[in-house]
Short mmCIF file of C-alpha atoms in Angstrom, two decimals:
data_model
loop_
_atom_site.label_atom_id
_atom_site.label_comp_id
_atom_site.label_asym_id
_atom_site.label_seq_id
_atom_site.Cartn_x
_atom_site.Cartn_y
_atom_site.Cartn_z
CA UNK T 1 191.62 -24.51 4.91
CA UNK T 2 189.34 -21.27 5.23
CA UNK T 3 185.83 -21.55 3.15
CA UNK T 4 182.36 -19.74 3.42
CA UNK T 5 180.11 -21.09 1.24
CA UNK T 6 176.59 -19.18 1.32
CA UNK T 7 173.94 -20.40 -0.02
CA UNK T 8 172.89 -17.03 -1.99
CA UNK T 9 173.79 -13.55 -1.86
CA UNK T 10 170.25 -11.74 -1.51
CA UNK T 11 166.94 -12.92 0.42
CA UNK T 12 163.92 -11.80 -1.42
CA UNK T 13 162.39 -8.39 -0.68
CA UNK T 14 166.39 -7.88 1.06
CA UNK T 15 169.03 -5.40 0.35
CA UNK T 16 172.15 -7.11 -1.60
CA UNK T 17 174.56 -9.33 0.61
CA UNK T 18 172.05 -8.26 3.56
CA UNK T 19 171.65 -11.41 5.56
CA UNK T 20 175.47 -12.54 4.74
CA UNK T 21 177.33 -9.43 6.56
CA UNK T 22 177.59 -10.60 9.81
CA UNK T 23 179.11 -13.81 8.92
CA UNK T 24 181.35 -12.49 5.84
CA UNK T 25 182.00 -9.64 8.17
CA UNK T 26 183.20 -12.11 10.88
CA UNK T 27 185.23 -14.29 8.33
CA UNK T 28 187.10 -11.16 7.54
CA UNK T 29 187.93 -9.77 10.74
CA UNK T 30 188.80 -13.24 12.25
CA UNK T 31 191.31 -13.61 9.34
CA UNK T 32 192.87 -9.95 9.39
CA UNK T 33 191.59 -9.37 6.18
CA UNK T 34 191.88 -6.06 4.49
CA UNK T 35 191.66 -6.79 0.36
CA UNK T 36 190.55 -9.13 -1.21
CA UNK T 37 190.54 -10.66 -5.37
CA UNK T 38 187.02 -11.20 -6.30
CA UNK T 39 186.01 -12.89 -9.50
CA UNK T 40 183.06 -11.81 -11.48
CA UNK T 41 183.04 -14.38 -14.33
CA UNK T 42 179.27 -15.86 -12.81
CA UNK T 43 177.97 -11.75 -13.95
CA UNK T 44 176.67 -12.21 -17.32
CA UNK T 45 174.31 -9.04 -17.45
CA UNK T 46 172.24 -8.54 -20.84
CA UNK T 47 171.69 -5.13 -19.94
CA UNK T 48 175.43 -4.59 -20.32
CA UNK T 49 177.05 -4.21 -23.66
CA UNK T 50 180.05 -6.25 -22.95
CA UNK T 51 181.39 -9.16 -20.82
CA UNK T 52 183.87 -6.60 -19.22
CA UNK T 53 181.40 -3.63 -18.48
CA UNK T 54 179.19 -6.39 -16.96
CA UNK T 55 181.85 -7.66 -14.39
CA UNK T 56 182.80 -3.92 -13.58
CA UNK T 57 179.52 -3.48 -12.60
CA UNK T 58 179.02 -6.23 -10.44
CA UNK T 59 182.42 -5.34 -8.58
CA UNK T 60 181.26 -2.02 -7.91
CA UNK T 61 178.08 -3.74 -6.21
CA UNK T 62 180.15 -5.89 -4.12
CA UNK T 63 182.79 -3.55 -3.63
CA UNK T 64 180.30 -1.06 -1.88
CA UNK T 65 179.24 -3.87 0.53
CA UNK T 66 182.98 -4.58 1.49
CA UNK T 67 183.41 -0.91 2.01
CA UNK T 68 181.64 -0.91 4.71
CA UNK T 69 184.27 -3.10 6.69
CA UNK T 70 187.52 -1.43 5.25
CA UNK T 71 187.99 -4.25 3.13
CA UNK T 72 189.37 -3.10 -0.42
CA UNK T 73 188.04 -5.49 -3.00
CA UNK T 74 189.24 -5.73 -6.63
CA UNK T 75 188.41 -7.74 -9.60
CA UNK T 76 190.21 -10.44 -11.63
CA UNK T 77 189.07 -9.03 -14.62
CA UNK T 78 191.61 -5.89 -14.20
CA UNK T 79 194.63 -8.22 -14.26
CA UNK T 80 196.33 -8.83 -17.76
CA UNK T 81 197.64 -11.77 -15.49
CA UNK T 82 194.76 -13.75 -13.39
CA UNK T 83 196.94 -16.29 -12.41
CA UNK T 84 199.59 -13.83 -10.88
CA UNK T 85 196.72 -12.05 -9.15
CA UNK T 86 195.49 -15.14 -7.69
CA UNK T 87 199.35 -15.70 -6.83
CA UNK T 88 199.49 -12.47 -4.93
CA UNK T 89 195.83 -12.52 -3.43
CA UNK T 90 195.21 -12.17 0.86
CA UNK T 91 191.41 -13.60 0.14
CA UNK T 92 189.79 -14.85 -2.22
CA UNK T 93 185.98 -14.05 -3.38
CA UNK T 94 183.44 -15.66 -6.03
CA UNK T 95 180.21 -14.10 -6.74
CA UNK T 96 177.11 -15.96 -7.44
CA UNK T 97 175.21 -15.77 -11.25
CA UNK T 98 175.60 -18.64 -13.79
CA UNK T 99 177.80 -21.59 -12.88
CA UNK T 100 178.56 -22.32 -16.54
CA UNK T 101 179.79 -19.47 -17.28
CA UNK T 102 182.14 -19.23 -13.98
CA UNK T 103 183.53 -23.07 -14.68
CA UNK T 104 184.24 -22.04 -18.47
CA UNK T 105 185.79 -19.30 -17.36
CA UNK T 106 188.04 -20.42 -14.68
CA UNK T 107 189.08 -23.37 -17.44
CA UNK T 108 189.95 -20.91 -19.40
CA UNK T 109 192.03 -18.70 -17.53
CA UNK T 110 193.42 -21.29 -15.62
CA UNK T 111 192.17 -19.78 -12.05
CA UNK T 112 190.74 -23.26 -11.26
CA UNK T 113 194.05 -25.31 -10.55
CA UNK T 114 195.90 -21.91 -8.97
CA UNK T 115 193.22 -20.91 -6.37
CA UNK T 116 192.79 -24.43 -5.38
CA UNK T 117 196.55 -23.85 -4.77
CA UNK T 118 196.34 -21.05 -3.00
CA UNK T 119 193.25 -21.90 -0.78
CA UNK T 120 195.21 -25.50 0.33
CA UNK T 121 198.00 -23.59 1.35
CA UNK T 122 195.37 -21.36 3.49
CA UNK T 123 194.25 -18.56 2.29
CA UNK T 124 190.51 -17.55 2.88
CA UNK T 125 187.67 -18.41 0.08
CA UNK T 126 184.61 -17.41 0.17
CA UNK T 127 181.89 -17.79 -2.57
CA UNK T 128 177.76 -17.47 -2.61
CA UNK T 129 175.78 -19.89 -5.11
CA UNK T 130 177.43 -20.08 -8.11
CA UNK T 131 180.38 -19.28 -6.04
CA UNK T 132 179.96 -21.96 -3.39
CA UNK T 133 179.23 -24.78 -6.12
CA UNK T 134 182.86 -23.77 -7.40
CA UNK T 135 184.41 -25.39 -4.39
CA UNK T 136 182.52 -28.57 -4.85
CA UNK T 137 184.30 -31.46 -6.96
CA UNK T 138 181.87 -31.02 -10.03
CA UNK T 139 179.83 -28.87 -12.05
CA UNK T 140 177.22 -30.85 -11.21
CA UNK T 141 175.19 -28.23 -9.76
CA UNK T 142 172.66 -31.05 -8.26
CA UNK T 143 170.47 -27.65 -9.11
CA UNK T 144 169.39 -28.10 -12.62
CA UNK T 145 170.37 -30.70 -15.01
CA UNK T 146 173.83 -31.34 -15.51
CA UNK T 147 174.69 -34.61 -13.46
CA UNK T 148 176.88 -36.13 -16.37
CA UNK T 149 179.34 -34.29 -18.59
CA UNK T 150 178.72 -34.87 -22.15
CA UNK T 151 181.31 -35.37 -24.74
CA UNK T 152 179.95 -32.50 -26.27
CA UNK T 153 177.29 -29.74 -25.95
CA UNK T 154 176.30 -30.05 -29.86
CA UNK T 155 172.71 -31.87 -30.56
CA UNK T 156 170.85 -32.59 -33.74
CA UNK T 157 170.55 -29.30 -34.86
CA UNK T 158 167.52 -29.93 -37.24
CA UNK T 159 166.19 -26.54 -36.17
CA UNK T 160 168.35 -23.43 -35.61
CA UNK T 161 167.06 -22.07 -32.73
CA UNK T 162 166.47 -23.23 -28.83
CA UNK T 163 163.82 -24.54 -27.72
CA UNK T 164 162.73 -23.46 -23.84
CA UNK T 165 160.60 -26.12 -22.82
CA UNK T 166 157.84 -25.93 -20.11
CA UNK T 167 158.80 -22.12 -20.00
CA UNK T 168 157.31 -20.05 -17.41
CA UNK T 169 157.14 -16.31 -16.54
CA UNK T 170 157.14 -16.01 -12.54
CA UNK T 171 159.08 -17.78 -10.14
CA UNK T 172 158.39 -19.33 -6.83
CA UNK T 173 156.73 -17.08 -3.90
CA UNK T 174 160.01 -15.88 -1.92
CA UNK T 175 162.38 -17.57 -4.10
CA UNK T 176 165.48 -15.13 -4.77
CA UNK T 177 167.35 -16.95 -7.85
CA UNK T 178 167.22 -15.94 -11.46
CA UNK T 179 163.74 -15.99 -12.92
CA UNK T 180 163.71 -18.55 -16.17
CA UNK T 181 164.02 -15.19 -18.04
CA UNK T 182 166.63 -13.62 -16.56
CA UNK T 183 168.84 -17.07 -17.60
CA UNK T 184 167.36 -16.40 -20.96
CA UNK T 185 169.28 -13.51 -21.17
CA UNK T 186 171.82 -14.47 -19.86
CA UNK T 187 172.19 -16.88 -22.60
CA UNK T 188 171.44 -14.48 -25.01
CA UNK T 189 173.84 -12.40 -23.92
CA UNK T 190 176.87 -14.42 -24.91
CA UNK T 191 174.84 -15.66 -27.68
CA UNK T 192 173.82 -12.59 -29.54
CA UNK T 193 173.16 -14.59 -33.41
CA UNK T 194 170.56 -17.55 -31.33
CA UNK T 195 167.04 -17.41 -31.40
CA UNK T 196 164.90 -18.76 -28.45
CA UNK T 197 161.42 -20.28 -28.67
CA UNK T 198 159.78 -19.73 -24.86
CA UNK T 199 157.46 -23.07 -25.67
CA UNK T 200 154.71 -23.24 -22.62
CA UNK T 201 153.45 -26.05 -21.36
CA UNK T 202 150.72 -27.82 -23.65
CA UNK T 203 152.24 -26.50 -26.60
CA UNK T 204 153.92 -27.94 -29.76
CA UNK T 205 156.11 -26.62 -32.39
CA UNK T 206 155.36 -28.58 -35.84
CA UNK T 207 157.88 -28.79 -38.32
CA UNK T 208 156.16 -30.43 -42.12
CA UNK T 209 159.13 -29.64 -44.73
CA UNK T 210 159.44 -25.87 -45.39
CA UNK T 211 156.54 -24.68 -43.17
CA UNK T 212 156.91 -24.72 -39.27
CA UNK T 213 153.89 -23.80 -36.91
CA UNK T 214 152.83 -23.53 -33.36
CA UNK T 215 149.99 -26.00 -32.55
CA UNK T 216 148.53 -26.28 -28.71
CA UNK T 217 146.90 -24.01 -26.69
CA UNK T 218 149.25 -21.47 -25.31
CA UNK T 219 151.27 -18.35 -27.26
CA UNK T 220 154.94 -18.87 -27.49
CA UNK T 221 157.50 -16.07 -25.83
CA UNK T 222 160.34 -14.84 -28.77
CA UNK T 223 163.82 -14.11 -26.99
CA UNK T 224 165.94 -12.43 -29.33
CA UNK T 225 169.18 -10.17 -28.49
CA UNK T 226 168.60 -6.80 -28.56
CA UNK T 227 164.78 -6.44 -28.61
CA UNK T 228 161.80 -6.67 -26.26
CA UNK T 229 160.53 -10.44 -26.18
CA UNK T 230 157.47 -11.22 -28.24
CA UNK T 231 154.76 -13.07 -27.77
CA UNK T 232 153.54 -14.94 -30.98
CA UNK T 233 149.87 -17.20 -30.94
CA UNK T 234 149.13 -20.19 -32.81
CA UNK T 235 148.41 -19.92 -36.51
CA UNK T 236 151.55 -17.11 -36.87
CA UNK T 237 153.57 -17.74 -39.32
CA UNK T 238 156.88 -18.94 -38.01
CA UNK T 239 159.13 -19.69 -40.98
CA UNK T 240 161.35 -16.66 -40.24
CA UNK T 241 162.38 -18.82 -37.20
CA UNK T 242 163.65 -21.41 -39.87
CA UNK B 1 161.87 -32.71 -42.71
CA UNK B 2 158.99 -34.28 -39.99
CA UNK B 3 159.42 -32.80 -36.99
CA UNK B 4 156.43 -32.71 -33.76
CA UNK B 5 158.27 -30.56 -30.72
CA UNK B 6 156.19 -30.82 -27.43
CA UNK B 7 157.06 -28.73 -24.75
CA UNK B 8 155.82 -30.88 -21.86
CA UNK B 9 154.62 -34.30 -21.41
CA UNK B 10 151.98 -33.80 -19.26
CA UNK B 11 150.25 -31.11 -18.02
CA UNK B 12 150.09 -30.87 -13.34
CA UNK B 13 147.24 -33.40 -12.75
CA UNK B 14 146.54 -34.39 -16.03
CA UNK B 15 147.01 -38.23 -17.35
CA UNK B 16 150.80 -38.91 -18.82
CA UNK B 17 151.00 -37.27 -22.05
CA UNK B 18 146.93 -37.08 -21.83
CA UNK B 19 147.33 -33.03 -23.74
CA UNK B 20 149.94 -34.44 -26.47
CA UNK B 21 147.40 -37.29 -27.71
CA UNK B 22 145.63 -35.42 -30.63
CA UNK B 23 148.61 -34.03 -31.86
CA UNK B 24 150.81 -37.27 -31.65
CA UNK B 25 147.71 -38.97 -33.11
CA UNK B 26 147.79 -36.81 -36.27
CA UNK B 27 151.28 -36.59 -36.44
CA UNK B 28 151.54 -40.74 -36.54
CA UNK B 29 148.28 -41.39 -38.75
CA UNK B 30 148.87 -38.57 -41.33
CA UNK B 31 152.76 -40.64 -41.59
CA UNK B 32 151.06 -43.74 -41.82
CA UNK B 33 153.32 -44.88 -38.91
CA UNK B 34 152.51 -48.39 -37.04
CA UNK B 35 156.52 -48.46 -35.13
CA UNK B 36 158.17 -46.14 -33.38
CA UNK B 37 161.91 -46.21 -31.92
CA UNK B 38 162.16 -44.74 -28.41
CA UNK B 39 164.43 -43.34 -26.77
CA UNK B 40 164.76 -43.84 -23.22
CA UNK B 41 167.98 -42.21 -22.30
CA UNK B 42 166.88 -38.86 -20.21
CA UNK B 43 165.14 -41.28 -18.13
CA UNK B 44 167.04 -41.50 -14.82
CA UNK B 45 165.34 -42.69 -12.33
CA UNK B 46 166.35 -43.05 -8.71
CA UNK B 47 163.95 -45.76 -7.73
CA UNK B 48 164.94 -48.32 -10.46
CA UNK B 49 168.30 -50.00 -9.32
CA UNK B 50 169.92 -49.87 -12.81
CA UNK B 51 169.45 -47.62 -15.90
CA UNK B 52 168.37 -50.70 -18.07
CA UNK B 53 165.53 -50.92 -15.69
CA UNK B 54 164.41 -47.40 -15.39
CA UNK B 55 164.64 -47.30 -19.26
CA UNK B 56 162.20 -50.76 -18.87
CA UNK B 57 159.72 -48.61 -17.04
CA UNK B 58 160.00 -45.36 -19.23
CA UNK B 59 159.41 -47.11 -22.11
CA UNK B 60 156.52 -49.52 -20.87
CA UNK B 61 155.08 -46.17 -19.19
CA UNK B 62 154.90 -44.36 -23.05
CA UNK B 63 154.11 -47.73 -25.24
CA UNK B 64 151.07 -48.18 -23.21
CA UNK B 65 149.96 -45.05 -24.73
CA UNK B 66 150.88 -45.78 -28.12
CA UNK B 67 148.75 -48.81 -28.09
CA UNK B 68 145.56 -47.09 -28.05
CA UNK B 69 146.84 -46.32 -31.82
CA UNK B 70 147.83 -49.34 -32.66
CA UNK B 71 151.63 -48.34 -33.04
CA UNK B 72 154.32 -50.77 -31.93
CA UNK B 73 156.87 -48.57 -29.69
CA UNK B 74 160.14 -49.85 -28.90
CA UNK B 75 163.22 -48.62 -26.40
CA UNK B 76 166.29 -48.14 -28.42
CA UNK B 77 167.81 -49.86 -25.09
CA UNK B 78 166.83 -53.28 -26.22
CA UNK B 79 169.42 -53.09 -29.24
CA UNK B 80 172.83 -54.37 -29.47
CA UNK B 81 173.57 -51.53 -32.11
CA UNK B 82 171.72 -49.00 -31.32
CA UNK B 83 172.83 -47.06 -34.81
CA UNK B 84 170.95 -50.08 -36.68
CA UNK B 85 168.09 -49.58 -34.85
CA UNK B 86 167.65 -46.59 -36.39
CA UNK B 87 168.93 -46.81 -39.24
CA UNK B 88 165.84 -49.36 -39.78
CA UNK B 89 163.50 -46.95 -37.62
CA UNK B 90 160.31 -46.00 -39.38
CA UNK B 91 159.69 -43.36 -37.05
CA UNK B 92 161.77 -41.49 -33.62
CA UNK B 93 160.75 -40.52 -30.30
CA UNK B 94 162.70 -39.04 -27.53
CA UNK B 95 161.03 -38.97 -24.21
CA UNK B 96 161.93 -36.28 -21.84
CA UNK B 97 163.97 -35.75 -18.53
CA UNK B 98 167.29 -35.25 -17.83
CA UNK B 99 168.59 -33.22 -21.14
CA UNK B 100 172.53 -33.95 -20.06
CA UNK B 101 171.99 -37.94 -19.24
CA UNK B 102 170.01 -37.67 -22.62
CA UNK B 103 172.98 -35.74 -24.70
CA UNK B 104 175.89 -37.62 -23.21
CA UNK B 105 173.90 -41.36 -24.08
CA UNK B 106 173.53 -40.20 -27.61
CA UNK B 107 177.27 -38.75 -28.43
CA UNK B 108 178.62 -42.47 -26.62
CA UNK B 109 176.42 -44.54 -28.55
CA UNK B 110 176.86 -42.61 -31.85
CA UNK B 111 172.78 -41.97 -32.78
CA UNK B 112 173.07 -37.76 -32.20
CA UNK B 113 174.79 -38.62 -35.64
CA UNK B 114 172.55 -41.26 -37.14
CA UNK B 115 168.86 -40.05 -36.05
CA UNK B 116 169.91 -36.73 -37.59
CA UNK B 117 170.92 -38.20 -40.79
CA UNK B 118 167.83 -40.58 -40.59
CA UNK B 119 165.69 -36.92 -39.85
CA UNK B 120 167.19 -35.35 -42.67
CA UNK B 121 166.53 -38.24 -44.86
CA UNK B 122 162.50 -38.02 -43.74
CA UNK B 123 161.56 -40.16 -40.96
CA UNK B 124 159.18 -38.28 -38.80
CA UNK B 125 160.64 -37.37 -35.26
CA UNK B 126 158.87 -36.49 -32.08
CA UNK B 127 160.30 -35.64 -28.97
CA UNK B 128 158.87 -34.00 -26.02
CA UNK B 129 160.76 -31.81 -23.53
CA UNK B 130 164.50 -32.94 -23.00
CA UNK B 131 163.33 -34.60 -26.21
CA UNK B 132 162.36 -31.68 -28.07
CA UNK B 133 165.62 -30.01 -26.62
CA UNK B 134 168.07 -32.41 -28.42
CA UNK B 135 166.18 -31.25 -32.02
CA UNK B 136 168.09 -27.75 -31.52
CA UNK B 137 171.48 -26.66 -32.20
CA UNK B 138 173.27 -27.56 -28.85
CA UNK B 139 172.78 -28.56 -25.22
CA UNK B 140 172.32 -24.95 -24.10
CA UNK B 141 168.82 -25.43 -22.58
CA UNK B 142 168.19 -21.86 -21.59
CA UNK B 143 166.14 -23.44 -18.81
CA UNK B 144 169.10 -23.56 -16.27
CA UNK B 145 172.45 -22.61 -16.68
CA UNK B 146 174.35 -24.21 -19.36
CA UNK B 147 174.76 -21.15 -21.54
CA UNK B 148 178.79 -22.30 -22.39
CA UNK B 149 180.10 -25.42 -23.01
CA UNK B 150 183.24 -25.53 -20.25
CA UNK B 151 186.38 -27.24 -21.07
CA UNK B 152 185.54 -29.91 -18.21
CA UNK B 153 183.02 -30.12 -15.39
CA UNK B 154 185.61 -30.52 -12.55
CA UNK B 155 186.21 -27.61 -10.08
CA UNK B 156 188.06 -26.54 -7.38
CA UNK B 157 187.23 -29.93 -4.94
CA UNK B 158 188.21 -28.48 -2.24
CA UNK B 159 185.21 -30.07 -0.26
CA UNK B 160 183.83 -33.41 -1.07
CA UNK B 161 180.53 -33.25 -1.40
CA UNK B 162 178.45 -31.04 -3.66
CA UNK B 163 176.19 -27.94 -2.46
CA UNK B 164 172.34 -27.51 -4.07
CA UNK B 165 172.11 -23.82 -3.39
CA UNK B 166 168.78 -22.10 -3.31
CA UNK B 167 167.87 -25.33 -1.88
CA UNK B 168 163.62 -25.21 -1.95
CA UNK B 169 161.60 -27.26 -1.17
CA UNK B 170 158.39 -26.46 -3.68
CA UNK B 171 158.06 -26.14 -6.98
CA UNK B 172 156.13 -22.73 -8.65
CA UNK B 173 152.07 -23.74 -8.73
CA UNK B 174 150.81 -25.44 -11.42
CA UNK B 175 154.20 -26.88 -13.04
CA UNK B 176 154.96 -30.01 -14.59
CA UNK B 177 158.71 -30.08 -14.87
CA UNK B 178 160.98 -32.15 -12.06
CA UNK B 179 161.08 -30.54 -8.23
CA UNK B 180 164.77 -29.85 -7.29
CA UNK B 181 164.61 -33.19 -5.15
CA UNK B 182 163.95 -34.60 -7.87
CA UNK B 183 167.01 -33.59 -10.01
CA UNK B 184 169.02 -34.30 -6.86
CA UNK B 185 167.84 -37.77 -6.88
CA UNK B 186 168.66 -38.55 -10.54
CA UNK B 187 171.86 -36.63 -9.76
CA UNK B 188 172.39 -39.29 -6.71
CA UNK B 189 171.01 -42.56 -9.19
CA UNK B 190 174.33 -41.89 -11.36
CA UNK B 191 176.50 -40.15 -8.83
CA UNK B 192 175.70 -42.76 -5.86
CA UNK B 193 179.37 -42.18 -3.77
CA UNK B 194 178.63 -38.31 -3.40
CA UNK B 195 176.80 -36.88 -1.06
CA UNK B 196 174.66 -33.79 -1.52
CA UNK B 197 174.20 -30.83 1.17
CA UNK B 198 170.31 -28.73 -0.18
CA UNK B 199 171.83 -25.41 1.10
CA UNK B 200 168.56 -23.16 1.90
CA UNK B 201 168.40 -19.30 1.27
CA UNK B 202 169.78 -17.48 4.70
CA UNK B 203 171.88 -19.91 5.28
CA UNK B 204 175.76 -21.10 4.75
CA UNK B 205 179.04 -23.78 5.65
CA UNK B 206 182.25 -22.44 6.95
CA UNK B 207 185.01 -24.82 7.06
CA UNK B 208 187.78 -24.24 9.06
CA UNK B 209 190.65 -26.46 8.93
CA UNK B 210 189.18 -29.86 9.90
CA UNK B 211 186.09 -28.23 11.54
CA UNK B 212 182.52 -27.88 9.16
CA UNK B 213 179.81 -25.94 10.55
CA UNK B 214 176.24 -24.75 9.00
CA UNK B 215 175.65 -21.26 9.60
CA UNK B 216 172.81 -19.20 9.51
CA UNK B 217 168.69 -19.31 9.77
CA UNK B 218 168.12 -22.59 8.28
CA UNK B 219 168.27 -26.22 8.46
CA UNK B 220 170.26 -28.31 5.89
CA UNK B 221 168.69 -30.66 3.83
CA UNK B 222 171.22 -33.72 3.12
CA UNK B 223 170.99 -36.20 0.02
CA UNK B 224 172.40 -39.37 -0.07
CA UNK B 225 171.91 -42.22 -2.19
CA UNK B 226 169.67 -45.40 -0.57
CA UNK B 227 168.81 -42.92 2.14
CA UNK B 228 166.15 -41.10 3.06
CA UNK B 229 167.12 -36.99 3.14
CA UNK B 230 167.47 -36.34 6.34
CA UNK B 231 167.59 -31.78 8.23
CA UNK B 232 170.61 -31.55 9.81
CA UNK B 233 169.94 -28.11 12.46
CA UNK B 234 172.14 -25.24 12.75
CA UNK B 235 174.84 -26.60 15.36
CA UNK B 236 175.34 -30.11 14.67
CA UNK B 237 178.98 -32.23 14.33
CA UNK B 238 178.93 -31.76 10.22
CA UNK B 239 182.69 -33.30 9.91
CA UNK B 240 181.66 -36.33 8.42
CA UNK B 241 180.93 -34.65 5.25
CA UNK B 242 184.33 -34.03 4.81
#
């Protein structure tokens, strides 16, 4: 068995894949490898208008990088069949971006159970973040919160919108994950018709029959697909929310 | 519908829930409420040696506040049926934590069904963090990653232990919410046979056939329940992970 698993693609302040090449670079050349299958599904770009257009773009980035050694890489998303891609693949590589999104999509198109095949019987994998956690047993990221798998994702729904609790704007000094609002938009980009309440710390949404208000001492952040976020203060009226 | 959504519990150096008391205190006195039914479920906590217990401690931890207001607060824990106990609840909190421990506890004992008919029926409900979370359509936090619900959590297992990527060691100034050794170690209270490798930026594994080697500028930080984590250096015999 071949695997790379880096921890991320990009230091801060760093151009992309910088502080990987010498090591993917190595990995490659040790195995004689000259194309290789990437998949894209961790890419979930707001900025693009569709799932497809976002994974083309995020080849392209890593394609450029692979360029460099002669290496020809080419995404799943271009095959009407993934699992005969992953059939025919020299090498495999995973790209980093939201786990969820990855797992749901490998599930989905079945890529789980083949490229475990294919990477038992010896073919290279390599994956950063999101990408490594794939070769893991679980979903379990260890990174957030999901250390059990719950019958279901559905809650109480007594409110229609999500709540982002202790929501933040800036992200650790030197810390080169996804800000809290880039995962925002992430999930409003596969969930265009949802609503998202960015609730600060000390602050309180109150809900008294039909009228709903923000009580505490901080202004609330309004995610919403397609516009600019908002920032709303306390005393606004928020029954459009409802 | 009664509804008091908190975004945190306690504010970095503040008293436990010290910011929430005037607006819990209003919230109980203008429902002339004297019980409340807790729940303890996102309450995983590696130092207790069984759930039951760490529940014990969450719920002694919040009661102790409810006392200066004379309300009687209870841990849904203590029930045999935990669907009677709210079906005869006056009043519902859900304390925060761990939103997935939180989600999965309430679709196997049946009360995601029964506090929301109980809600809809009038009972006031309060729920801070994780707690507010489960008041919203789904388990899609926006915090971290779980945009999708994926057919299963299982992945490609092609190494035995799990990698925390981005592994850091701080947490952003002036937040409240859990460091990421602290989600590891409720990860590690339920998952206590798997062993977790905090994968820094700048740094990766490579596995190659039976040989496991960390790569890269920085040490590993490894997890593993009853242990203290211990830095494993660039270099070092890493095959008994696998």
């Amino acid at each position: 068995m071949k695997l790379l698993l880096l921890s991320n693609s990009t230091n801060a302040g760093e151009p992309y894949l910088g502080w990987t090449k010498p090591f993917i670079s190595d990995f490659l050349k040790r195995n004689s490898i000259t194309e290789v299958l990437f998949v894209p599904y961790a890419g979930v770009n707001l900025s693009q208008e569709s799932l497809t257009k976002s994974y083309a773009v995020y080849e392209e980035k890593v394609a450029l990088v692979f360029k460099d050694w002669d290496v020809k890489l080419k995404s799943i998303h271009h095959f009407n069949d993934p699992n005969e891609a992953v059939i025919n693949a020299k090498c495999i590589a995973v790209g980093g971006g939201n786990t969820f999104h990855l797992v749901a999509e490998m599930h989905r198109t079945g890529i789980m159970r083949s490229i475990r095949e294919r990477v038992l019987e010896g073919i290279p994998f390599m994956g950063w973040s999101a990408g490594a956690n794939v070769a893991c047993p679980s979903l379990r990221t260890t990174n957030d919160m999901p250390i059990i798998q719950p019958a279901s994702f559905d809650c109480l729904n007594l409110i229609p919108f999500q709540i982002n609790p202790h929501y933040l704007d800036a992200n650790p000094v030197g810390h080169g994950g996804e800000t809290r609002q880039q995962r925002i938009e992430e999930f409003l980009s596969i969930n265009r018709e949802i609503k998202i309440a960015g609730l600060r710390e000390a602050s309180l949404i109150e809900v008294e029959n039909e009228s709903i208000s923000l009580k505490g001492y901080k202004p609330l952040r309004l995610f919403q697909y397609g516009k600019e976020p908002i920032e709303i203060e306390q005393g606004s009226d928020l029954s459009f929310l409802m």
